[in-house]
């Protein structure tokens, strides 16, 4: 059995109330008594039960963060931004990976609510779901991360992916490419659809027919291996397109590996643009041109909005924060 606060009191020869004051309001306790209690805590190996104290007080110092895929470095960097703000403000972060599965997302939402976290940050599979709507209606503050939908009554932090698609398309067209394959995730995801919208706009602005210039390849699992397998099959059969735009950098790395393994030169035969500008993009066999997202800023902004709503529920006004992406050019698209 772990030692209790009563055990500490007996060991130090003081009351339970005095031990409580040492833990919560040490300035109220005389130095000799405080030293005796701290000595007893060290001798017994006592660890305070903060969860129980917080539940009694009706507040928690924990927030939940549910991401789609922890294998994607994008979410690592977002989580780092969240953690920075949480640490500054005295909160702990409970990190959950839904693995892009609705059942796992619902289970984590239930667990976080049962644990009485102060609020939830989430990159949801669906922006509006019964489980997520119920969580908000029961009073748990929620912030959407890397998602944006003005119809949903909560804060959100995202990046303008239409602009990101435009940047990628304009760059490729400026290099003379007239046939582009867009390796996309499911177009039901707003990010994938918005990036395609931007790509089509930039191609049309250059005087090309988007329907003729762009081919969309939908890859359900947005990782390097799945994209490599699809891209390699295309390149072995003779791919006519001279450029590839990928919905994230992991997919771009898969395309790069498929191209090189089938004898294509990058960028001589194929130009590649990724999205996110993860750390590995610059360190690839051929450094990748990518659309950079301010990942840690996304995490920091989302955490700040959540804590602000938690601390000031009566005066808080929901905000939809939209960051702008930027193009980072590297060897994979050099003329």
Short mmCIF file of C-alpha atoms in Angstrom, two decimals:
data_model
loop_
_atom_site.label_atom_id
_atom_site.label_comp_id
_atom_site.label_asym_id
_atom_site.label_seq_id
_atom_site.Cartn_x
_atom_site.Cartn_y
_atom_site.Cartn_z
CA UNK A 1 0.00 0.00 0.00
CA UNK A 2 1.23 3.47 -0.83
CA UNK A 3 1.67 5.67 2.25
CA UNK A 4 -1.24 8.01 2.86
CA UNK A 5 -1.37 11.57 4.07
CA UNK A 6 -2.35 10.19 7.50
CA UNK A 7 0.84 8.10 7.58
CA UNK A 8 2.87 11.23 6.88
CA UNK A 9 1.08 13.10 9.67
CA UNK A 10 1.77 10.32 12.20
CA UNK A 11 5.41 10.05 11.14
CA UNK A 12 5.93 13.82 11.43
CA UNK A 13 3.87 14.15 14.64
CA UNK A 14 1.50 16.73 13.16
CA UNK A 15 -2.13 16.89 12.08
CA UNK A 16 -3.44 15.85 8.64
CA UNK A 17 -4.40 19.50 8.09
CA UNK A 18 -0.81 20.59 8.62
CA UNK A 19 0.43 18.07 6.04
CA UNK A 20 -2.23 19.36 3.64
CA UNK A 21 -1.02 22.91 4.16
CA UNK A 22 2.59 21.89 3.50
CA UNK A 23 1.49 20.33 0.22
CA UNK A 24 -0.84 23.10 -0.91
CA UNK A 25 0.00 26.26 1.05
CA UNK A 26 3.54 25.87 2.43
CA UNK A 27 3.78 29.58 3.21
CA UNK A 28 1.23 29.05 6.00
CA UNK A 29 3.45 26.57 7.88
CA UNK A 30 6.42 27.46 10.10
CA UNK A 31 9.79 26.39 8.71
CA UNK A 32 10.61 23.75 11.41
CA UNK A 33 7.21 22.08 10.99
CA UNK A 34 7.44 22.26 7.20
CA UNK A 35 10.88 20.61 7.33
CA UNK A 36 9.57 17.82 9.59
CA UNK A 37 6.69 17.09 7.19
CA UNK A 38 8.96 17.12 4.15
CA UNK A 39 11.35 14.77 5.91
CA UNK A 40 8.46 12.39 6.64
CA UNK A 41 7.34 12.57 3.00
CA UNK A 42 10.84 11.64 1.84
CA UNK A 43 11.24 8.86 4.41
CA UNK A 44 7.91 7.21 3.56
CA UNK A 45 8.08 7.79 -0.20
CA UNK A 46 4.72 9.53 -0.13
CA UNK A 47 3.29 10.63 -3.50
CA UNK A 48 0.34 12.99 -3.42
CA UNK A 49 -2.85 11.99 -5.25
CA UNK A 50 -3.36 15.10 -7.38
CA UNK A 51 -6.22 13.53 -9.33
CA UNK A 52 -8.29 12.99 -6.21
CA UNK A 53 -7.60 16.53 -5.00
CA UNK A 54 -8.54 17.98 -8.36
CA UNK A 55 -11.76 15.98 -8.53
CA UNK A 56 -12.74 17.16 -5.05
CA UNK A 57 -12.07 20.72 -6.13
CA UNK A 58 -13.99 20.22 -9.36
CA UNK A 59 -11.02 21.12 -11.56
CA UNK A 60 -8.34 19.18 -13.42
CA UNK A 61 -4.88 20.13 -14.60
CA UNK A 62 -4.93 17.70 -17.52
CA UNK A 63 -5.95 18.22 -21.14
CA UNK A 64 -6.45 15.55 -23.77
CA UNK A 65 -4.88 15.57 -27.24
CA UNK A 66 -6.19 13.12 -29.85
CA UNK A 67 -4.25 12.94 -33.13
CA UNK A 68 -4.84 10.91 -36.28
CA UNK A 69 -1.45 9.25 -36.73
CA UNK A 70 1.53 9.42 -34.39
CA UNK A 71 3.70 7.87 -37.11
CA UNK A 72 3.38 11.15 -39.00
CA UNK A 73 6.02 13.66 -37.77
CA UNK A 74 3.53 16.47 -38.42
CA UNK A 75 1.55 15.39 -35.35
CA UNK A 76 4.73 15.00 -33.28
CA UNK A 77 5.52 18.66 -33.91
CA UNK A 78 1.94 19.76 -33.20
CA UNK A 79 2.04 17.82 -29.92
CA UNK A 80 5.31 19.50 -29.02
CA UNK A 81 3.68 22.91 -29.41
CA UNK A 82 0.75 21.82 -27.24
CA UNK A 83 3.11 20.48 -24.61
CA UNK A 84 5.10 23.73 -24.50
CA UNK A 85 2.00 25.77 -23.61
CA UNK A 86 0.71 23.13 -21.21
CA UNK A 87 4.02 23.08 -19.36
CA UNK A 88 4.10 26.88 -19.16
CA UNK A 89 0.59 26.95 -17.66
CA UNK A 90 0.93 23.98 -15.32
CA UNK A 91 -1.10 21.44 -17.29
CA UNK A 92 -0.33 17.84 -18.19
CA UNK A 93 -1.14 16.47 -21.67
CA UNK A 94 -2.74 13.06 -22.21
CA UNK A 95 -1.77 12.06 -25.76
CA UNK A 96 -3.99 9.63 -27.69
CA UNK A 97 -3.58 8.17 -31.19
CA UNK A 98 -6.86 7.42 -32.97
CA UNK A 99 -4.96 5.78 -35.85
CA UNK A 100 -7.63 7.18 -38.18
CA UNK A 101 -10.21 4.77 -36.71
CA UNK A 102 -13.59 6.07 -35.53
CA UNK A 103 -13.92 3.33 -32.89
CA UNK A 104 -10.59 4.28 -31.31
CA UNK A 105 -11.44 7.98 -31.45
CA UNK A 106 -14.76 7.39 -29.68
CA UNK A 107 -13.09 5.21 -27.05
CA UNK A 108 -10.48 7.84 -26.28
CA UNK A 109 -13.12 10.56 -26.06
CA UNK A 110 -14.97 8.43 -23.52
CA UNK A 111 -11.80 7.73 -21.51
CA UNK A 112 -10.81 11.40 -21.45
CA UNK A 113 -14.29 12.42 -20.32
CA UNK A 114 -14.27 9.74 -17.60
CA UNK A 115 -10.90 11.05 -16.44
CA UNK A 116 -12.46 14.53 -16.20
CA UNK A 117 -9.79 16.24 -18.30
CA UNK A 118 -10.19 20.00 -18.38
CA UNK A 119 -10.58 20.09 -22.15
CA UNK A 120 -9.85 18.22 -25.38
CA UNK A 121 -7.75 19.07 -28.42
CA UNK A 122 -8.57 16.83 -31.35
CA UNK A 123 -7.84 16.24 -35.01
CA UNK A 124 -11.13 14.44 -35.66
CA UNK A 125 -11.81 11.89 -38.35
CA UNK A 126 -15.11 13.71 -38.92
CA UNK A 127 -15.42 17.34 -37.88
CA UNK A 128 -18.96 16.73 -36.64
CA UNK A 129 -19.73 13.41 -34.98
CA UNK A 130 -22.32 12.37 -32.41
CA UNK A 131 -19.67 11.52 -29.81
CA UNK A 132 -17.78 14.78 -30.27
CA UNK A 133 -20.98 16.84 -30.31
CA UNK A 134 -22.13 15.16 -27.08
CA UNK A 135 -18.80 15.94 -25.40
CA UNK A 136 -19.17 19.64 -26.19
CA UNK A 137 -22.81 19.73 -25.11
CA UNK A 138 -21.87 18.26 -21.74
CA UNK A 139 -19.54 21.18 -21.17
CA UNK A 140 -16.07 19.90 -22.02
CA UNK A 141 -14.20 22.63 -23.96
CA UNK A 142 -12.99 21.33 -27.33
CA UNK A 143 -10.64 22.77 -29.95
CA UNK A 144 -10.26 21.34 -33.45
CA UNK A 145 -6.63 20.97 -34.52
CA UNK A 146 -5.71 20.98 -38.23
CA UNK A 147 -9.42 21.14 -39.00
CA UNK A 148 -11.73 24.04 -39.79
CA UNK A 149 -15.50 24.19 -40.07
CA UNK A 150 -17.34 27.41 -39.13
CA UNK A 151 -20.54 25.40 -38.64
CA UNK A 152 -19.09 23.68 -35.57
CA UNK A 153 -19.53 25.61 -32.32
CA UNK A 154 -15.96 25.52 -31.01
CA UNK A 155 -12.51 26.97 -31.62
CA UNK A 156 -10.32 25.64 -34.41
CA UNK A 157 -6.74 26.06 -35.58
CA UNK A 158 -5.80 25.10 -39.12
CA UNK A 159 -3.76 26.04 -42.19
CA UNK A 160 -5.19 27.43 -45.43
CA UNK A 161 -4.72 24.32 -47.55
CA UNK A 162 -6.22 25.92 -50.65
CA UNK A 163 -3.32 28.37 -50.59
CA UNK A 164 -0.94 25.45 -50.05
CA UNK A 165 -2.25 23.71 -53.15
CA UNK A 166 -1.96 26.92 -55.13
CA UNK A 167 1.68 27.35 -54.08
CA UNK A 168 2.54 23.81 -55.15
CA UNK A 169 0.72 24.07 -58.47
CA UNK A 170 2.11 27.48 -59.38
CA UNK A 171 5.65 26.26 -58.65
CA UNK A 172 5.30 23.16 -60.83
CA UNK A 173 3.66 25.02 -63.71
CA UNK A 174 6.40 27.65 -63.57
CA UNK A 175 8.91 24.82 -64.06
CA UNK A 176 7.11 23.89 -67.29
CA UNK A 177 5.13 20.87 -66.07
CA UNK A 178 1.81 20.33 -67.82
CA UNK A 179 0.95 16.86 -66.49
CA UNK A 180 0.78 16.51 -62.70
CA UNK A 181 -0.28 13.55 -60.59
CA UNK A 182 -1.82 14.50 -57.25
CA UNK A 183 -1.22 11.67 -54.78
CA UNK A 184 -4.06 12.35 -52.37
CA UNK A 185 -5.57 10.82 -49.31
CA UNK A 186 -9.35 10.32 -49.22
CA UNK A 187 -10.98 13.42 -50.71
CA UNK A 188 -13.54 13.26 -47.93
CA UNK A 189 -10.79 14.80 -45.78
CA UNK A 190 -11.05 18.56 -46.12
CA UNK A 191 -7.26 18.98 -46.24
CA UNK A 192 -6.92 16.69 -49.26
CA UNK A 193 -9.87 18.28 -51.04
CA UNK A 194 -8.68 21.83 -50.31
CA UNK A 195 -5.16 21.09 -51.57
CA UNK A 196 -6.66 19.76 -54.80
CA UNK A 197 -8.82 22.89 -55.13
CA UNK A 198 -5.73 25.08 -54.82
CA UNK A 199 -3.80 22.94 -57.31
CA UNK A 200 -6.59 23.21 -59.86
CA UNK A 201 -6.82 27.00 -59.38
CA UNK A 202 -3.11 27.53 -60.03
CA UNK A 203 -3.14 25.29 -63.10
CA UNK A 204 -6.17 27.12 -64.50
CA UNK A 205 -4.55 30.49 -63.76
CA UNK A 206 -1.63 29.40 -65.95
CA UNK A 207 -3.98 28.82 -68.87
CA UNK A 208 -4.07 25.01 -68.65
CA UNK A 209 -7.14 22.78 -68.45
CA UNK A 210 -7.11 21.31 -64.89
CA UNK A 211 -9.05 18.22 -66.03
CA UNK A 212 -6.39 17.43 -68.63
CA UNK A 213 -3.34 18.51 -66.64
CA UNK A 214 -4.13 16.88 -63.28
CA UNK A 215 -4.73 13.24 -62.43
CA UNK A 216 -5.85 12.41 -58.90
CA UNK A 217 -4.68 9.15 -57.30
CA UNK A 218 -6.59 8.43 -54.08
CA UNK A 219 -4.53 6.49 -51.52
CA UNK A 220 -6.58 5.55 -48.42
CA UNK A 221 -3.58 5.14 -46.09
CA UNK A 222 -1.49 8.29 -46.33
CA UNK A 223 1.94 6.84 -45.59
CA UNK A 224 5.18 6.20 -47.47
CA UNK A 225 4.73 2.44 -47.98
CA UNK A 226 1.23 2.57 -49.45
CA UNK A 227 2.15 5.44 -51.74
CA UNK A 228 5.37 3.74 -52.83
CA UNK A 229 3.49 0.61 -53.90
CA UNK A 230 0.98 2.58 -55.97
CA UNK A 231 3.59 4.87 -57.50
CA UNK A 232 6.01 2.04 -58.34
CA UNK A 233 3.30 0.17 -60.23
CA UNK A 234 2.59 3.30 -62.26
CA UNK A 235 6.26 3.97 -63.03
CA UNK A 236 6.88 0.36 -64.08
CA UNK A 237 4.05 0.72 -66.59
CA UNK A 238 5.38 4.03 -67.96
CA UNK A 239 4.09 7.13 -66.17
CA UNK A 240 3.50 10.05 -68.56
CA UNK A 241 3.26 12.76 -65.90
CA UNK A 242 6.42 14.77 -65.22
CA UNK A 243 5.45 16.05 -61.77
CA UNK A 244 3.92 14.72 -58.56
CA UNK A 245 2.23 16.71 -55.81
CA UNK A 246 1.67 14.72 -52.61
CA UNK A 247 -0.80 15.39 -49.81
CA UNK A 248 1.94 14.96 -47.21
CA UNK A 249 5.69 14.45 -47.03
CA UNK A 250 5.49 10.78 -46.07
CA UNK A 251 3.65 10.14 -49.34
CA UNK A 252 6.24 12.23 -51.20
CA UNK A 253 9.02 10.08 -49.74
CA UNK A 254 7.18 7.00 -51.02
CA UNK A 255 6.92 8.53 -54.51
CA UNK A 256 10.62 9.47 -54.41
CA UNK A 257 11.68 5.94 -53.52
CA UNK A 258 9.44 4.46 -56.24
CA UNK A 259 10.82 6.85 -58.84
CA UNK A 260 14.46 6.20 -58.01
CA UNK A 261 13.99 2.43 -57.80
CA UNK A 262 12.49 2.34 -61.29
CA UNK A 263 15.32 4.33 -62.85
CA UNK A 264 13.76 7.76 -62.93
CA UNK A 265 15.83 10.83 -62.20
CA UNK A 266 14.48 13.32 -59.68
CA UNK A 267 14.04 16.06 -60.74
CA UNK A 268 15.28 15.28 -64.28
CA UNK A 269 12.40 12.95 -65.14
CA UNK A 270 10.05 13.70 -62.28
CA UNK A 271 9.60 16.74 -60.03
CA UNK A 272 8.10 16.09 -56.58
CA UNK A 273 6.42 18.45 -54.12
CA UNK A 274 5.39 17.28 -50.65
CA UNK A 275 3.34 18.90 -47.90
CA UNK A 276 4.11 19.66 -44.21
CA UNK A 277 7.91 20.10 -44.51
CA UNK A 278 8.70 17.52 -41.87
CA UNK A 279 12.31 17.20 -40.70
CA UNK A 280 12.95 14.22 -43.01
CA UNK A 281 12.00 16.25 -46.10
CA UNK A 282 15.32 18.09 -46.11
CA UNK A 283 17.28 14.91 -45.36
CA UNK A 284 15.79 12.70 -48.10
CA UNK A 285 18.00 11.07 -50.77
CA UNK A 286 16.87 13.97 -52.93
CA UNK A 287 15.87 16.83 -50.61
CA UNK A 288 12.17 17.46 -51.07
CA UNK A 289 10.45 20.67 -52.03
CA UNK A 290 7.52 20.96 -49.64
CA UNK A 291 4.70 23.19 -48.45
CA UNK A 292 5.65 24.17 -44.91
CA UNK A 293 3.03 24.29 -42.17
CA UNK A 294 3.85 26.07 -38.87
CA UNK A 295 3.27 22.88 -36.90
CA UNK A 296 4.42 23.95 -33.45
CA UNK A 297 2.55 27.24 -33.80
CA UNK A 298 -0.60 25.26 -34.59
CA UNK A 299 -0.17 23.26 -31.39
CA UNK A 300 0.62 26.32 -29.28
CA UNK A 301 -2.32 28.32 -30.61
CA UNK A 302 -4.74 25.43 -30.06
CA UNK A 303 -3.57 24.87 -26.49
CA UNK A 304 -3.80 28.58 -25.67
CA UNK A 305 -7.38 28.75 -26.99
CA UNK A 306 -8.36 25.67 -24.98
CA UNK A 307 -6.91 26.91 -21.70
CA UNK A 308 -8.44 30.36 -22.26
CA UNK A 309 -11.86 28.75 -22.66
CA UNK A 310 -11.32 26.53 -19.62
CA UNK A 311 -10.30 29.45 -17.42
CA UNK A 312 -12.86 31.97 -18.73
CA UNK A 313 -15.92 30.02 -19.90
CA UNK A 314 -18.34 32.92 -19.41
CA UNK A 315 -16.42 35.47 -21.46
CA UNK A 316 -14.70 33.21 -23.97
CA UNK A 317 -15.50 33.78 -27.66
CA UNK A 318 -14.75 30.98 -30.11
CA UNK A 319 -12.06 31.75 -32.68
CA UNK A 320 -11.13 30.13 -35.99
CA UNK A 321 -7.38 30.65 -36.43
CA UNK A 322 -6.05 30.12 -39.95
CA UNK A 323 -2.31 30.07 -40.63
CA UNK A 324 -0.74 30.56 -44.07
CA UNK A 325 1.60 27.90 -45.50
CA UNK A 326 4.77 28.67 -47.43
CA UNK A 327 6.69 27.00 -50.25
CA UNK A 328 10.15 25.65 -49.42
CA UNK A 329 12.06 24.76 -52.59
CA UNK A 330 14.76 22.07 -52.63
CA UNK A 331 16.43 19.72 -55.11
CA UNK A 332 13.34 17.66 -56.00
CA UNK A 333 11.99 20.47 -58.19
CA UNK A 334 15.13 22.22 -59.35
CA UNK A 335 15.05 23.00 -63.11
#
